[in-house]
Amino acid sequence: MMKGQAEVICVGTELLLGDILNSNSQFLGQQLAALGIPHYFQTVVGDNKSRLQDAIAIASKRASILIFTGGLGPTPDDLTHDAIADFFGVPLVERPEILQDIIAKFAQRGRKMTANNRKQSYIPQGAEVLPNPTGTAPGIIWQVTPDLTILTFPGVPGEMKPMWRKTAVPYLKSQGWGQEIIYSRMLRFRGIGESALAAKVGKFFTSTNPTVAPYASKGEVRLRLSAKAASETDAIALIEPVAQQLIEIAGLDYFGADEDTLPKVVGELLRQKGETLSVAESCTGGGLGEMLTAIPGSSDYFLGGVIAYSNQLKIALLGVRAEDLEQFGAVSAPVARQMALGVQKQTLSDWGLSITGIAGPDDGRSSKPVGLVYIGLAAPDGTAETFEYRFGQERGRRSIRFESACNALDRLRRKQVAYKNI
Amino acid sequence: MMKGQAEVICVGTELLLGDILNSNSQFLGQQLAALGIPHYFQTVVGDNKSRLQDAIAIASKRASILIFTGGLGPTPDDLTHDAIADFFGVPLVERPEILQDIIAKFAQRGRKMTANNRKQSYIPQGAEVLPNPTGTAPGIIWQVTPDLTILTFPGVPGEMKPMWRKTAVPYLKSQGWGQEIIYSRMLRFRGIGESALAAKVGKFFTSTNPTVAPYASKGEVRLRLSAKAASETDAIALIEPVAQQLIEIAGLDYFGADEDTLPKVVGELLRQKGETLSVAESCTGGGLGEMLTAIPGSSDYFLGGVIAYSNQLKIALLGVRAEDLEQFGAVSAPVARQMALGVQKQTLSDWGLSITGIAGPDDGRSSKPVGLVYIGLAAPDGTAETFEYRFGQERGRRSIRFESACNALDRLRRKQVAYKNI
């Protein structure tokens, strides 16, 4: 088993300038914790060879696994492999398999490889290639000495994360890490605040194995249960009974665990009953449909719908009555109701879900303030309900739209469960 | 004027575990850049006195301003001031004015001060108090030697940021910083890869003032121009001519600067000509409409459209010919074309934009692989074009959908510009 500890070195002047947020260091911190690999320092350094080598000198003294992100690109300021090779006194050597892979990827995207991409096929002599499934720049795994291993990844999170999971994790496990594992389970709640939930389940927060910690995050509240054990099975055995108690206490406010999301849960309930859903969106402009179709296989139950951003389309495509738009306004319960029933009728779906509201920042009036949103839900039995929300304009347009879509999905979920239990 | 450079040291085991995202380091990076204070390293270290002192030893050798965040709280694992005092061989001394302030704040919130809060009134001997307007834990400003100044802040961003602005910025300016500022401009490009752009404009990468640095990010490539000057006006004067050259070289691949996004640019072009847009989405399921309506005021030009996720809706709401769906399949140029023309007709919009594709992960066939996407664009003159993309399934569903929406907007943008120039 590898000795010692890991150190994360994030390379990029854009990080020092604050142009981008360093989400890679958080991801790697979580991953190292899950593998039980000690991790005491993180360093951020710019695209500068000598300072990068200063960081290597310090880190290689106090850690035995150096994990680099960034600086693998095709441009001259991408120096990570160059700095590493130089520091340890080995040349960069071209690896034909990398070059082939880069050429193939360009071909696939119908683009021609440019000369500077060839730079990416050079890695330190003696290092193994860490394949990059999503991008052109590969990383390396290099056992420099028995006590020092170097792993490098691109800075783009979308490339770094799959590389880490597919290649680094298996490698580290093969080196004996991840024996005593930390296994976490995330319980997800909707329609209850963090403090209200904490008041209900506070007595669990003193539990030590598993630990139970609350997190408020966009559109939901979470409880993270973490157990330390020799195996995942043992950890799950510790977590499961506690999770069940928490779920029971929370009732309908609990909607799912771990990777579950509202669109996924709603979709599963539709699939189970072989029902279909369509949406009619005004202020969310397609965001609700986007969330629903983010789930692979959603075409099994999601038919589509209408983005009725203008009143004209509310009338023409959804059959909303012009006089009601006139009398009650586009942001009103009657219009939300007609939108839901209209899209249900137009698409012959079992469920119709609608959103109309004022996302702002402008167009608010005292009678209809920014943040006022109506959700309409048409059920298979032909009945329709509406729900009013007042998010307040401080929330901002983005959050008002997101919360509107989440609440629409949650209203549907609660109604589905009620139906299911009939 | 202070010599040398700043170094940011973020203290907190929760950062190493990835429980929280390190947004403080981004904020401080931006602030230091704005003040023109060189900043070459950031360190994250846990709540451990000896490792914290290791970090101080290293940072105090290479920087003259050490900026700490975190570890100022009332609990035993809050060690920042203790570690600093110890490292420089001075005692912690209680400051009555801090104690009074803490007691007052608790009283104000109708709570009683707990014993452990008293800990927060001890700071290194010789240090000045950095008041904390929003929380109980104050920080310090300590000129340890003529060449070393230490500033400490709480880790909670909501407390750290106002403290920084109200106290640290004026202090640093009084020390002569912020006379010379760094001003940055971001140029945004679409439809060209990082390496291809670099090949075109590579000669600018050696420029020193402004510096020109490329980076690839989701859905676009960027060039960051940064100039050092006595004032923003002077910096802009340095940046502008270089920016103009780059924009000229890039031609249509350049779409905007700084806060510009594709939906914003497309929207501005529509607004300028008083034109309207509607969308017909299949694989993006509403994501294109969501992007367009994320822009405040988009109702001026965006009418809405149809989410035609099922073939049935493509026929019923967009008038796509059933026999063409049969013959060519839903993911085909003819269907993309009919979707764009159909939504244009249905909504009486000037422009109709459609997307149909296979986002995966399943349903790919050799003839129609995952990642195959067709975009349809119906122009005000009644003509329609289609565009084929092959993103490859490695990209993943999320990225394929996002790239599809971005490319649809970019095709529209290019066509608008062509129209504009007629």
XYZ file of N, CA, C and O in Angstrom, chain A residues 178-257:
320
model
N -8.562 2.981 -0.354
C -10.001 2.721 -0.388
C -10.370 1.433 0.324
O -11.401 0.843 0.049
N -9.476 0.949 1.216
C -9.799 -0.255 1.996
C -10.824 0.101 3.063
O -11.920 -0.432 3.084
N -10.418 1.012 3.980
C -11.438 1.526 4.890
C -12.093 2.683 4.175
O -11.446 3.678 3.853
N -13.332 2.507 3.848
C -13.956 3.505 3.003
C -14.934 4.362 3.801
O -15.434 3.962 4.844
N -15.138 5.543 3.303
C -16.199 6.399 3.828
C -17.324 6.370 2.802
O -17.112 6.715 1.638
N -18.462 5.869 3.218
C -19.593 5.772 2.308
C -20.650 6.786 2.729
O -20.964 6.878 3.915
N -21.128 7.545 1.798
C -22.122 8.577 2.120
C -23.424 8.347 1.377
O -23.427 7.839 0.258
N -24.485 8.721 2.026
C -25.804 8.649 1.423
C -26.423 10.019 1.584
O -26.353 10.611 2.650
N -26.979 10.556 0.505
C -27.607 11.871 0.576
C -29.113 11.708 0.486
O -29.622 11.142 -0.476
N -29.823 12.171 1.514
C -31.293 12.163 1.467
C -31.756 13.547 1.048
O -31.249 14.552 1.548
N -32.723 13.589 0.148
C -33.153 14.859 -0.442
C -34.597 15.193 -0.068
O -35.454 14.325 -0.135
N -34.797 16.451 0.299
C -36.107 16.895 0.777
C -36.523 18.157 0.030
O -35.681 18.978 -0.347
N -37.813 18.304 -0.149
C -38.341 19.457 -0.875
C -39.613 19.927 -0.183
O -40.414 19.103 0.233
N -39.761 21.221 -0.049
C -40.987 21.748 0.541
C -40.865 21.948 2.040
O -41.844 22.175 2.734
N -39.629 21.868 2.556
C -39.375 22.133 3.969
C -38.028 22.842 4.075
O -37.100 22.537 3.315
N -37.925 23.833 4.975
C -36.689 24.591 5.131
C -35.653 23.808 5.927
O -35.986 22.832 6.608
N -34.390 24.265 5.844
C -33.320 23.570 6.562
C -33.575 23.572 8.066
O -33.487 22.536 8.727
N -33.953 24.728 8.594
C -34.135 24.804 10.052
C -35.352 23.991 10.493
O -35.321 23.316 11.518
N -36.409 24.027 9.687
C -37.609 23.239 10.024
C -37.279 21.749 10.025
O -37.689 21.008 10.925
N -36.499 21.314 9.029
C -36.106 19.909 8.979
C -35.192 19.579 10.157
O -35.359 18.557 10.836
N -34.253 20.496 10.427
C -33.317 20.294 11.548
C -34.088 20.141 12.858
O -33.753 19.311 13.707
N -35.160 20.942 13.000
C -35.962 20.857 14.230
C -36.587 19.472 14.366
O -36.701 18.921 15.458
N -36.963 18.888 13.222
C -37.603 17.563 13.244
C -36.614 16.432 13.515
O -36.953 15.446 14.165
N -35.410 16.552 12.976
C -34.475 15.411 13.016
C -33.171 15.748 13.755
O -32.194 15.004 13.679
N -33.172 16.890 14.468
C -31.967 17.383 15.137
C -31.261 16.346 15.998
O -30.037 16.333 16.082
N -32.048 15.454 16.598
C -31.434 14.520 17.548
C -30.440 13.569 16.845
O -29.574 12.982 17.474
N -30.550 13.468 15.527
C -29.630 12.578 14.792
C -28.270 13.236 14.534
O -27.302 12.564 14.195
N -28.196 14.561 14.704
C -26.970 15.272 14.332
C -25.795 14.920 15.250
O -24.643 15.210 14.937
N -26.099 14.309 16.403
C -25.013 13.941 17.322
C -24.493 12.539 17.016
O -23.492 12.103 17.573
N -25.171 11.832 16.122
C -24.735 10.485 15.749
C -23.330 10.542 15.142
O -22.993 11.488 14.431
N -22.495 9.536 15.458
C -21.088 9.590 15.024
C -20.789 8.656 13.847
O -19.974 8.967 12.991
N -21.440 7.504 13.790
C -21.217 6.584 12.677
C -22.495 5.817 12.376
O -22.760 4.817 13.038
N -23.321 6.278 11.431
C -23.035 7.364 10.504
C -23.189 8.758 11.128
O -23.933 8.917 12.084
N -22.478 9.735 10.563
C -22.756 11.127 10.908
C -23.944 11.584 10.058
O -24.161 11.072 8.954
N -24.699 12.519 10.610
C -25.842 13.086 9.882
C -25.694 14.600 9.860
O -25.636 15.229 10.912
N -25.529 15.157 8.657
C -25.335 16.610 8.535
C -26.298 17.193 7.511
O -26.481 16.625 6.437
N -26.926 18.328 7.861
C -27.878 18.967 6.944
C -27.177 19.951 6.002
O -26.187 20.576 6.383
N -27.675 20.024 4.768
C -27.180 21.013 3.816
C -28.369 21.626 3.103
O -29.224 20.901 2.605
N -28.378 22.966 3.049
C -29.379 23.617 2.204
C -28.723 23.836 0.856
O -27.579 24.278 0.785
N -29.394 23.446 -0.220
C -28.810 23.722 -1.526
C -29.927 24.131 -2.465
O -31.105 24.041 -2.126
N -29.563 24.574 -3.656
C -30.524 25.134 -4.604
C -31.715 24.209 -4.787
O -31.561 23.074 -5.218
N -32.899 24.675 -4.418
C -34.115 23.938 -4.709
C -34.416 22.773 -3.793
O -35.403 22.085 -3.992
N -33.564 22.520 -2.794
C -33.850 21.403 -1.891
C -33.034 21.509 -0.607
O -32.139 22.338 -0.489
N -33.390 20.666 0.359
C -32.588 20.515 1.572
C -32.075 19.080 1.594
O -32.770 18.163 1.172
N -30.846 18.892 2.052
C -30.259 17.557 2.045
C -29.779 17.157 3.429
O -29.400 17.998 4.234
N -29.821 15.874 3.693
C -29.154 15.324 4.865
C -28.102 14.342 4.351
O -28.426 13.429 3.593
N -26.847 14.569 4.741
C -25.815 13.636 4.310
C -25.479 12.684 5.445
O -25.093 13.097 6.535
N -25.660 11.396 5.196
C -25.285 10.361 6.159
C -23.958 9.768 5.700
O -23.850 9.304 4.565
N -22.936 9.810 6.562
C -21.629 9.255 6.208
C -21.210 8.221 7.228
O -21.210 8.491 8.427
N -20.857 7.028 6.732
C -20.400 5.957 7.622
C -19.002 5.512 7.220
O -18.673 5.465 6.034
N -18.178 5.219 8.216
C -16.834 4.673 8.002
C -16.911 3.185 8.268
O -17.446 2.765 9.293
N -16.407 2.380 7.330
C -16.435 0.933 7.554
C -15.434 0.249 6.639
O -14.839 0.881 5.767
N -15.260 -1.055 6.855
C -14.284 -1.807 6.065
C -14.776 -2.010 4.639
O -13.994 -2.132 3.709
N -16.086 -2.063 4.479
C -16.637 -2.284 3.134
C -17.884 -1.446 2.945
O -18.493 -0.979 3.909
N -18.264 -1.315 1.688
C -19.479 -0.568 1.373
C -20.680 -1.244 2.042
O -21.546 -0.577 2.605
N -20.678 -2.575 1.988
C -21.796 -3.326 2.590
C -21.933 -2.979 4.075
O -23.039 -2.693 4.554
N -20.804 -2.995 4.794
C -20.843 -2.673 6.222
C -21.340 -1.241 6.432
O -22.147 -0.975 7.334
N -20.851 -0.336 5.588
C -21.244 1.077 5.728
C -22.742 1.234 5.501
O -23.432 1.913 6.267
N -23.238 0.566 4.458
C -24.670 0.665 4.142
C -25.502 0.110 5.307
O -26.526 0.683 5.684
N -24.999 -0.970 5.913
C -25.709 -1.565 7.056
C -25.809 -0.577 8.215
O -26.788 -0.570 8.962
N -24.807 0.283 8.352
C -24.847 1.317 9.395
C -25.822 2.434 9.014
O -26.537 2.971 9.858
N -25.825 2.770 7.724
C -26.587 3.937 7.269
C -28.086 3.637 7.149
O -28.931 4.436 7.543
N -28.399 2.455 6.619
C -29.778 2.151 6.212
C -30.824 2.394 7.315
O -31.794 3.130 7.093
N -30.628 1.801 8.519
C -31.677 2.000 9.547
C -31.877 3.469 9.907
O -33.018 3.908 10.103
N -30.794 4.231 9.967
C -30.912 5.662 10.291
C -31.667 6.376 9.173
O -32.580 7.173 9.413
N -31.304 6.047 7.925
C -31.968 6.668 6.770
C -33.477 6.403 6.825
O -34.278 7.318 6.632
N -33.844 5.164 7.128
C -35.265 4.817 7.163
C -36.019 5.644 8.199
O -37.121 6.134 7.932
N -35.402 5.834 9.366
C -36.055 6.653 10.407
C -36.259 8.076 9.915
O -37.336 8.667 10.077
N -35.211 8.633 9.301
C -35.283 10.018 8.818
C -36.374 10.162 7.758
O -37.165 11.111 7.782
N -36.429 9.200 6.847
C -37.420 9.246 5.765
C -38.836 9.194 6.340
O -39.728 9.938 5.921
N -39.012 8.362 7.368
C -40.325 8.239 7.980
C -40.751 9.551 8.638
O -41.872 10.020 8.460
N -39.813 10.146 9.350
C -40.112 11.411 10.040
C -40.476 12.496 9.030
O -41.395 13.284 9.236
N -39.770 12.535 7.889
C -39.965 13.628 6.917
C -41.239 13.473 6.102
O -41.787 14.463 5.598
N -41.716 12.223 5.952
C -42.949 12.013 5.191
C -42.824 12.478 3.746
O -41.789 12.273 3.100
N -43.840 13.179 3.252
C -43.892 13.573 1.831
C -42.800 14.570 1.451
O -42.517 14.765 0.274
N -42.199 15.217 2.462
C -41.143 16.188 2.135
C -39.877 15.492 1.634
O -39.028 16.108 1.003
N -39.752 14.196 1.921
C -38.619 13.424 1.374
C -38.974 13.006 -0.040
O -40.046 12.471 -0.288
N -38.067 13.273 -0.987
C -38.410 12.866 -2.369
C -37.427 11.896 -2.993
O -37.748 11.244 -3.994
N -36.215 11.776 -2.440
C -35.281 10.835 -3.053
C -33.928 10.846 -2.376
O -33.682 11.643 -1.468
N -33.059 9.950 -2.839
C -31.729 9.820 -2.256
C -30.659 9.883 -3.339
O -30.919 9.612 -4.514
